Each structure stands twice: as C-alpha cells, then as structure tokens.
Coordinates of C-alpha atoms in Angstrom, one line a residue:
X1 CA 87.9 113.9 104.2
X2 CA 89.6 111.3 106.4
X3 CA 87.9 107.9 107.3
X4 CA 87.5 106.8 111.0
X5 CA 86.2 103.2 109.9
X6 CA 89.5 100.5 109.5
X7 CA 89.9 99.9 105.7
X8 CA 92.1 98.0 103.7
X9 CA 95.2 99.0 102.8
X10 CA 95.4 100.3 98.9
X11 CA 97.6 99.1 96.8
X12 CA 99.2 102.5 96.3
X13 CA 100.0 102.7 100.1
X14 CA 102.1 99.4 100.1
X15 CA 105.8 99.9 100.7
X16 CA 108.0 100.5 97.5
X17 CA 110.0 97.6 96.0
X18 CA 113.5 98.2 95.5
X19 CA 114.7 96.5 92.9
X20 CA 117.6 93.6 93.2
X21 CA 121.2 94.9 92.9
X22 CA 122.0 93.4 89.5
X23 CA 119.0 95.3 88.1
X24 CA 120.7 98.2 89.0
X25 CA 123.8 97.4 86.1
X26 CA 121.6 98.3 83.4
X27 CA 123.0 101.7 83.7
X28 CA 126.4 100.4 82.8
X29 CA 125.6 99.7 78.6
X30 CA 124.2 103.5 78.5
X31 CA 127.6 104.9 80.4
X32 CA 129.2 102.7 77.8
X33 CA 127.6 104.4 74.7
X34 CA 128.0 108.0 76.1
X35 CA 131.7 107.1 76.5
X36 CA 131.6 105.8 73.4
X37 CA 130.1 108.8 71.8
X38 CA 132.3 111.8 73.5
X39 CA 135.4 109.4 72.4
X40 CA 134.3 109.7 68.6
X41 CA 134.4 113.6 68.9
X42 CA 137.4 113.6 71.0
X43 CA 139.6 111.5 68.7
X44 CA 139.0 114.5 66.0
X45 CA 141.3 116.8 67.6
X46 CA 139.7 119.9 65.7
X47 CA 136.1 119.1 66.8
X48 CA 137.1 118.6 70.1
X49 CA 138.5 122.0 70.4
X50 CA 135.7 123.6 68.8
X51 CA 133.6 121.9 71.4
X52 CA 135.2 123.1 74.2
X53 CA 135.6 126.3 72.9
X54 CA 131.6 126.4 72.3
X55 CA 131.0 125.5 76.3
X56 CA 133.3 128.2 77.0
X57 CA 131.5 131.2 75.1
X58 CA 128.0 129.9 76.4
X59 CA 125.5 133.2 76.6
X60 CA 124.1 132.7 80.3
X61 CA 121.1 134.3 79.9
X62 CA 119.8 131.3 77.5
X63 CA 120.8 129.0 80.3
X64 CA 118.4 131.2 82.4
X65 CA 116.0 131.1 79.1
X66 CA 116.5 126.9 79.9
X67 CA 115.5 126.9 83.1
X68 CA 112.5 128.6 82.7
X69 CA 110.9 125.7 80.4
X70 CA 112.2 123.5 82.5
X71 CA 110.0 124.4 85.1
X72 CA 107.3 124.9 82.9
X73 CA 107.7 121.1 82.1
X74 CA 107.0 120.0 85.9
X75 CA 104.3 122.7 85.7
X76 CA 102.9 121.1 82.6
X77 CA 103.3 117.8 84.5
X78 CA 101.8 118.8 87.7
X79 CA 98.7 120.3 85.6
X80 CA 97.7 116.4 84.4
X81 CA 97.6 115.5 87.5
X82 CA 95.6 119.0 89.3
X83 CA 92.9 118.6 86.3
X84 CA 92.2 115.0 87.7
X85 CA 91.8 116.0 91.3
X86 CA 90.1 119.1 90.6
X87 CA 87.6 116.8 89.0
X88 CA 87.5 114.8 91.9
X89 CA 86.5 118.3 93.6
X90 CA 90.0 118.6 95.6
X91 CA 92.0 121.5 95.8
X92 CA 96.1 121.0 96.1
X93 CA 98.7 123.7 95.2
X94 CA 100.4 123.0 91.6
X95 CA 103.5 123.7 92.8
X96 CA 102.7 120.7 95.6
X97 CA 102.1 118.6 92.4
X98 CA 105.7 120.1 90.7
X99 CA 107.5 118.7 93.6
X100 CA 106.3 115.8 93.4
X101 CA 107.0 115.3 89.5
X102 CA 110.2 115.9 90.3
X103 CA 110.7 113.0 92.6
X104 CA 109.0 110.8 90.4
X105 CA 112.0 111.5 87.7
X106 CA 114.5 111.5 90.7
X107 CA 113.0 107.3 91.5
X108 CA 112.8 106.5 88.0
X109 CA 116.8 107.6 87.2
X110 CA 117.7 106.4 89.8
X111 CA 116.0 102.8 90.8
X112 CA 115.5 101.1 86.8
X113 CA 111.4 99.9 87.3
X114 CA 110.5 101.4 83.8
X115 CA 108.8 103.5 85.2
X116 CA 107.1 101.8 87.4
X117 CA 108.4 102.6 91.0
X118 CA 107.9 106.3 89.9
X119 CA 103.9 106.3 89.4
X120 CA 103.6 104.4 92.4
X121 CA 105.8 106.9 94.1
X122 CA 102.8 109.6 93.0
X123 CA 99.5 107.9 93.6
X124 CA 101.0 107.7 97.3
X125 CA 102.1 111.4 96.8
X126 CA 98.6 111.8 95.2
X127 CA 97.1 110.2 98.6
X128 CA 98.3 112.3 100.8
X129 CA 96.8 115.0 99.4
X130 CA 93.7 113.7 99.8
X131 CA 92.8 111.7 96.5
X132 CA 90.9 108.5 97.0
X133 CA 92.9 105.1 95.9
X134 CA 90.8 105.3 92.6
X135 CA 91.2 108.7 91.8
X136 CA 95.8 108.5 92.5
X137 CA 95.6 105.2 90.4
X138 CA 93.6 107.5 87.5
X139 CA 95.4 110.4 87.8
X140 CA 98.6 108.7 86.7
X141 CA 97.3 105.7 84.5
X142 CA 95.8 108.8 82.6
X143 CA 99.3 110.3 82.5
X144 CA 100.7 107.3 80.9
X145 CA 97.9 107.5 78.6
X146 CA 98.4 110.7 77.4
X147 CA 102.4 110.8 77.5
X148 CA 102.2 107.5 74.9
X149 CA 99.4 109.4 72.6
X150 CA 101.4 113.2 72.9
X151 CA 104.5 111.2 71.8
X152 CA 102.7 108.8 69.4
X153 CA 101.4 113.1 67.7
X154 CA 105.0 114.1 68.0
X155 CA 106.8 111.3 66.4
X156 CA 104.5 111.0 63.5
X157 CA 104.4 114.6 62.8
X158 CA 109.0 114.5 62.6
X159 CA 108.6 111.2 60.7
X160 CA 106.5 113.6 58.2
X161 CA 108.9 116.1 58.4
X162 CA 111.8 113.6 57.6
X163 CA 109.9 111.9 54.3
X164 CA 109.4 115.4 52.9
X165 CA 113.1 116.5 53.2
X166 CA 113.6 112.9 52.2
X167 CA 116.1 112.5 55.4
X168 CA 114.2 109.2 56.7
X169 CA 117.5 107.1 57.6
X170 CA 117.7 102.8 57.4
X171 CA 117.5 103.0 60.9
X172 CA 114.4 105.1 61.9
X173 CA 111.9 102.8 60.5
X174 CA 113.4 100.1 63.7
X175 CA 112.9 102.6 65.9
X176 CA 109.4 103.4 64.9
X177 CA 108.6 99.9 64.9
X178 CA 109.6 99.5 68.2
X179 CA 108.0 102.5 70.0
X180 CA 104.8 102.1 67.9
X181 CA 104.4 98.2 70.0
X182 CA 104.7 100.1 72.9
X183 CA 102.6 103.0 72.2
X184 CA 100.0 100.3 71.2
X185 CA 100.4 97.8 73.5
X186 CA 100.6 99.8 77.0
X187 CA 97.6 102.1 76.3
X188 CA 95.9 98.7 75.2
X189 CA 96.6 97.2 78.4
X190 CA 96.0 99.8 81.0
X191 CA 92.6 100.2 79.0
X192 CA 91.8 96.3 79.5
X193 CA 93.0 95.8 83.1
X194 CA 90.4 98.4 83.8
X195 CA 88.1 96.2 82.5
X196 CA 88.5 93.3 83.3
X197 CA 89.2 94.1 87.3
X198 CA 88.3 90.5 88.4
X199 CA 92.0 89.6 86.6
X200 CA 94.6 88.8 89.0
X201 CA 98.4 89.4 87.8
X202 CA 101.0 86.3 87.3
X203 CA 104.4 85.5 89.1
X204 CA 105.8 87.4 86.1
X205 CA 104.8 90.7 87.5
X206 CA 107.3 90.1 90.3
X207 CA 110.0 90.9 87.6
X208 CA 109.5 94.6 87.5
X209 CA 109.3 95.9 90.9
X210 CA 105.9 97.9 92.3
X211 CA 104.5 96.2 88.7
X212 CA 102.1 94.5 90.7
X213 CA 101.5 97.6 92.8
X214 CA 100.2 99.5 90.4
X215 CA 98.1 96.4 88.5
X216 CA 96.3 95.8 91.9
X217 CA 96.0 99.8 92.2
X218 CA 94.2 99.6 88.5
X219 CA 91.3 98.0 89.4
X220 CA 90.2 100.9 91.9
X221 CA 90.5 103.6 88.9
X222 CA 86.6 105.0 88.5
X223 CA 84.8 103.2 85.6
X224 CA 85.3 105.8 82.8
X225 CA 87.9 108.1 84.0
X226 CA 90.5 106.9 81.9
X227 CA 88.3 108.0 78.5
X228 CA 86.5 110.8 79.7
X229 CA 87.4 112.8 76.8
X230 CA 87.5 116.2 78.8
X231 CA 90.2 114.8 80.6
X232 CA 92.2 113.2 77.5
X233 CA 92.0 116.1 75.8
X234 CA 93.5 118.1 78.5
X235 CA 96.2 116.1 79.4
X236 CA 97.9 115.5 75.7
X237 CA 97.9 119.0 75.1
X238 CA 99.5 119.6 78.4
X239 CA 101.7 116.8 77.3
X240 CA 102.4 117.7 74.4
X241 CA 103.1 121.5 76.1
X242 CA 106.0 119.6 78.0
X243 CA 108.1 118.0 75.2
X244 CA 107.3 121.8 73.2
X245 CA 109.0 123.4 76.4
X246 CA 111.8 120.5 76.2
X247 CA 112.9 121.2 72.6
X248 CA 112.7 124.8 73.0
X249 CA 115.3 124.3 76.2
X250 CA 117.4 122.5 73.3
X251 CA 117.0 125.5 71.1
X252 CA 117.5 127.9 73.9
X253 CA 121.0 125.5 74.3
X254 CA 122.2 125.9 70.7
X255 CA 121.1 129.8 70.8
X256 CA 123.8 129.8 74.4
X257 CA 126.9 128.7 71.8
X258 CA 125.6 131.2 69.3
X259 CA 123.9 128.5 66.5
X260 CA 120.6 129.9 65.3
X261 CA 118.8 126.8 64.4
X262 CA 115.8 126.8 62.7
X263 CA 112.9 125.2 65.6
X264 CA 111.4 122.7 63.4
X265 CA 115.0 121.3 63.5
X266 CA 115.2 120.8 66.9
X267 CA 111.8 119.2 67.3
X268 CA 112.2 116.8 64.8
X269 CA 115.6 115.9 66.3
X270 CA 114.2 115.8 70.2
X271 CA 110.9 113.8 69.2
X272 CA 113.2 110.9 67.5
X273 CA 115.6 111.1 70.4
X274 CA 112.5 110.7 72.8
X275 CA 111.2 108.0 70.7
X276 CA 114.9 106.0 71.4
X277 CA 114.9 106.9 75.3
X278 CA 111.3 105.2 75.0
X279 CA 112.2 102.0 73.8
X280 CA 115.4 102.0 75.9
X281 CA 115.7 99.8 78.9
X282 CA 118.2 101.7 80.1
X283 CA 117.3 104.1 82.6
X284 CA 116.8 107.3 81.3
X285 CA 118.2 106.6 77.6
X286 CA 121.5 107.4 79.3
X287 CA 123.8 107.3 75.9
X288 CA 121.1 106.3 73.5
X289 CA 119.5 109.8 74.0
X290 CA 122.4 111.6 73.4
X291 CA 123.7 109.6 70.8
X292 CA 120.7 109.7 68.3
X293 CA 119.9 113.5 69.3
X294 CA 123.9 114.0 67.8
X295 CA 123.1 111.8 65.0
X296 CA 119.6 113.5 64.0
X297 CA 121.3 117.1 64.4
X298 CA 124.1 116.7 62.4
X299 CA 122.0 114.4 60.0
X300 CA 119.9 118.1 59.6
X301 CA 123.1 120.3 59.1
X302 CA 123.8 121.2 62.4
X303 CA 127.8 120.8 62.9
X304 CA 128.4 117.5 65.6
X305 CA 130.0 119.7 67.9
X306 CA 127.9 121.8 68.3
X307 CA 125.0 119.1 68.5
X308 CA 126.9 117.7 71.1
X309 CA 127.4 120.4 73.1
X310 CA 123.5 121.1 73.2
X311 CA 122.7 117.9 73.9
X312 CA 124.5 117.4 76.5
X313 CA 123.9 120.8 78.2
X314 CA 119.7 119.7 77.7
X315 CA 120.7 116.4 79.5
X316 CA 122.6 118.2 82.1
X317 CA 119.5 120.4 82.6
X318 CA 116.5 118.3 82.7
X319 CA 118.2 114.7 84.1
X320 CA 121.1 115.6 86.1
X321 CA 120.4 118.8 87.4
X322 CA 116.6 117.9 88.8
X323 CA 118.4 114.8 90.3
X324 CA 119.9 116.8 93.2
X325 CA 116.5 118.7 94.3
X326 CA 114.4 115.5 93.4
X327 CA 116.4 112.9 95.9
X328 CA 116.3 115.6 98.7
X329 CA 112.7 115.5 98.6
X330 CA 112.0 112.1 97.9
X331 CA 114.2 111.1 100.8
X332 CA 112.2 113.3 103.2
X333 CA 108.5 111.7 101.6
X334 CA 110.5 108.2 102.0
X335 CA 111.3 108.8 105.5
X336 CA 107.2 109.2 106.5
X337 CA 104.8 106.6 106.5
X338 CA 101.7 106.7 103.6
X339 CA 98.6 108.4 104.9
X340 CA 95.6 105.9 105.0
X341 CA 93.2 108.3 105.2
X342 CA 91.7 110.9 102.5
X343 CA 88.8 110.8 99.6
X344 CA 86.6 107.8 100.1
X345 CA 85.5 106.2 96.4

C-alpha cells in the first residue's frame, strides 16, 4: 500500500487555497434576499402569525422522520465515492466516507470556491484512505459528473410536470437556460481535460481558488474511469437517491406543521429550487433557495406560510445544522498534514 520510493507531490496533496477576504462578501446579496423575503411575510401581519403559530405546533417525530434522510443523503453521497474505490479494490468504512461528505459541505458554505475547495478537500480525504492520486481525482470528477446528469433527470422531469399543469412561469425558462450551460459545459470540460492531459491551465484559473488544484489533479484520473458505464450508472441513481431523500425531508417538514402535500409537489418545487442554488454564485443559494422554493410552493397551492416555514426548517436541517459537526471535523483533518503515501497508479 504505501510507497518507500520519493515521488512527487499530487496535486490533491497541495495545501488548500483560501480564498481573498472580499470573496468572502458574496454571502452578503443572499443574507439580503432572505431578509428580504421573511420581511414580505412579516409585513402581512396575519401570515406572520400563522407562521409562527405553524413553528410552534411542529410534530417532532417528522423532525426525527427529517433527520433520518438526511443521513441517508451523506450515505447516498459516501456510496459514489465507496463504488469507486471498491473498484480500485480498497476497502474504507461508508460511514468514513459520510464524514467526510460532510466536511466537504462544511468548506464549500463556508469558504465561496464553487465548489471547488470542497472536492479538493475529498481527493485528499480520499488519499488518506488509501486511493491513488488518479483514483481521488475520479472518484470526485465522477461525482460532479453524475450530480450535473441526476439534476439535468430531475429538472426536466418538474419542467414536464409544470407544462402539463400548464404552471411553467416567465421566469423558469431563465433559469433553465442558465443551469442547462452549466450542465453542458462542466461535464463537457471535465470530459476534455481528461483528454487532452498535455493542456496546462491559464492565469485565469488563479481566480477560483484550488481551481488549478483540481485541473492539475485531472490529468492523473485513469483513462476511461470517468465513462465506465457501470460506474455512471451507479452514481446518478445514488444521486438521484439523495435529492429523493432531500424532498422527502421537505415533505416530512410540511407533514411536522400538519400540511399533507401531495409528493410530486414537493419534488417539482425542490428540483427548481436546486436548479437556482446551481446557478447561484452565492454560496449555498443562501436566499435564492428559499425564495424560489416559497415561490414554487405557493405557485402549486401550498399557503406561503406554510411554504415558508418548511423551507426554512429543510434549510435549517441540511445547511445549518451539518455546519456545526462538519467544521469540527474538518478542523481536526485541517490540523494534519496530507498522507503522501497509499495506492500507486
């Protein structure tokens, strides 16, 4: 398992780029548009009553319902990246992997690299576990991969949903446009970098912190890994498992304050909400999450304070909530140098 003879030092292993403090304002517009959006349901004296009230009669045991799927989601997680090491014929513990999903969305919330700082946070997670530089890179370029082509299933399928019930708004159609460049264009590049490994990234990659990490960390990803159909397959239906465990926590949510809404509902209204925290650059979707899950509820007959409410008890449960665990941890990996060592190839 661990080399004796000096090597060079992967990509993956170099220290983590924090970004410059004026990167780290681009949480202030999101703030903004929450504010914004709990002041529009404040100023309506009865809704705001009625959403208080609806916090206040909460049914516990769907919060415990909640929690459950949300570990499932880590679990879901995890699982991409255990089928790409068990390929790689190494055993690690999934609930190793959890962990470590969990400071990935601890980094991302809380240091903007779109991101970017996160996956590189895992291949080195993924190193010291004994994955080769090539098979950390894969493992989470194919978790990119899979996220955009889950979502891309997801999205189309609501977009169906909303034509038939003829709901499609003026506004949806922007959206689509701009996660469907993205969806494109990402998959599109990872796929070419891997190709073309003799490319060597421009100054502009210094923009986005660990970007040029994980470029430089591209060109050691096994020839073929990344469309080995086995391993696509796999991980968009385990992707595709997480955002089913996310909308049910924001059924399980409505279900707490007593609103029986039917599930195709709620997973139209989460995939279009996850569509805008895509094409946000504003860490998280902080307030453009919440503000188009509202919209799309309420736009499908569920009453706005009620939509609220869920919505912000989802994004109290799988961003806020995980932050606490996730920083403990990922100050502890942070405090350790990267293993050099592990999986040769």
């Amino acid at each position: 398992m661990a080399g004796t003879r000096a090597e060079p030092v992967s990509p993956l292993e170099e220290p983590l780029e924090v970004p410059a403090k004026r990167r780290r304002g681009w949480w202030i517009p999101g703030v903004l548009l929450l504010v914004a959006l709990l002041a529009f349901v404040f100023s309506r004296h009865a809704e705001e009553k009625q959403f208080l009230e609806l916090l206040r009669q909460a049914r516990p045991a769907w919060l415990l319902v909640a929690v459950a799927f949300q570990v499932g989601t880590y679990l879901c997680v995890a699982a991409i990246w255990w089928v790409v090491l068990h390929r790689a014929r190494l055993r690690v513990s999934l609930w190793a992997l959890a962990r470590l999903s969990l400071m990935k969305l601890a980094f991302d919330q809380v240091i903007p690299t779109g991101g970017v700082g996160g996956s590189v946070l895992v291949g080195r997670g993924l190193r010291r576990e004994g994955a080769s530089p090539g098979t950390a890179a894969g493992a989470v370029l194919l978790t990119v991969l899979c996220f955009y082509i889950a979502q891309a299933l997801g999205v189309g399928a609501s977009l169906f949903f909303l034509w038939r019930e003829s709901e499609l708004n003026e506004w949806i159609p922007w959206l689509v446009t701009g996660f469907g460049a993205l969806a494109v264009v990402i998959p599109l590049a990872i796929l070419w970098v891997t190709r073309h490994r003799e490319w060597t990234p421009g100054r502009f990659t210094k923009r986005i912190p660990s970007l040029g990490t994980m470029l430089k960390a591209i060109a050691e990803v096994p020839p073929g890994m990344l469309l080995d159909p086995g391993l696509l397959v796999r991980g968009v239906v385990l992707q595709l498992g997480v955002y089913a465990l996310d909308a049910a926590t924001l059924g399980a949510m409505l279900r707490a304050m007593g609103q029986e809404v039917p599930m195709s509902t709620v997973i139209v209204a989460f995939m279009v909400a996850s569509m805008a925290e895509t094409v946000s650059i504003i860490p998280g979707g902080v307030g453009t999450y919440e503000a188009v899950s509202v919209g799309m509820l309420n736009l499908l007959g569920v009453p706005v304070e009620a939509a609220l409410a869920g919505t912000m008890l989802l994004r109290g449960f799988t961003l806020w909530l995980p932050l606490l665990p996730g920083l403990y941890l990922l100050r502890r990996i942070l405090r350790h140098r990267p293993v050099t060592g592990g999986q040769t190839g």
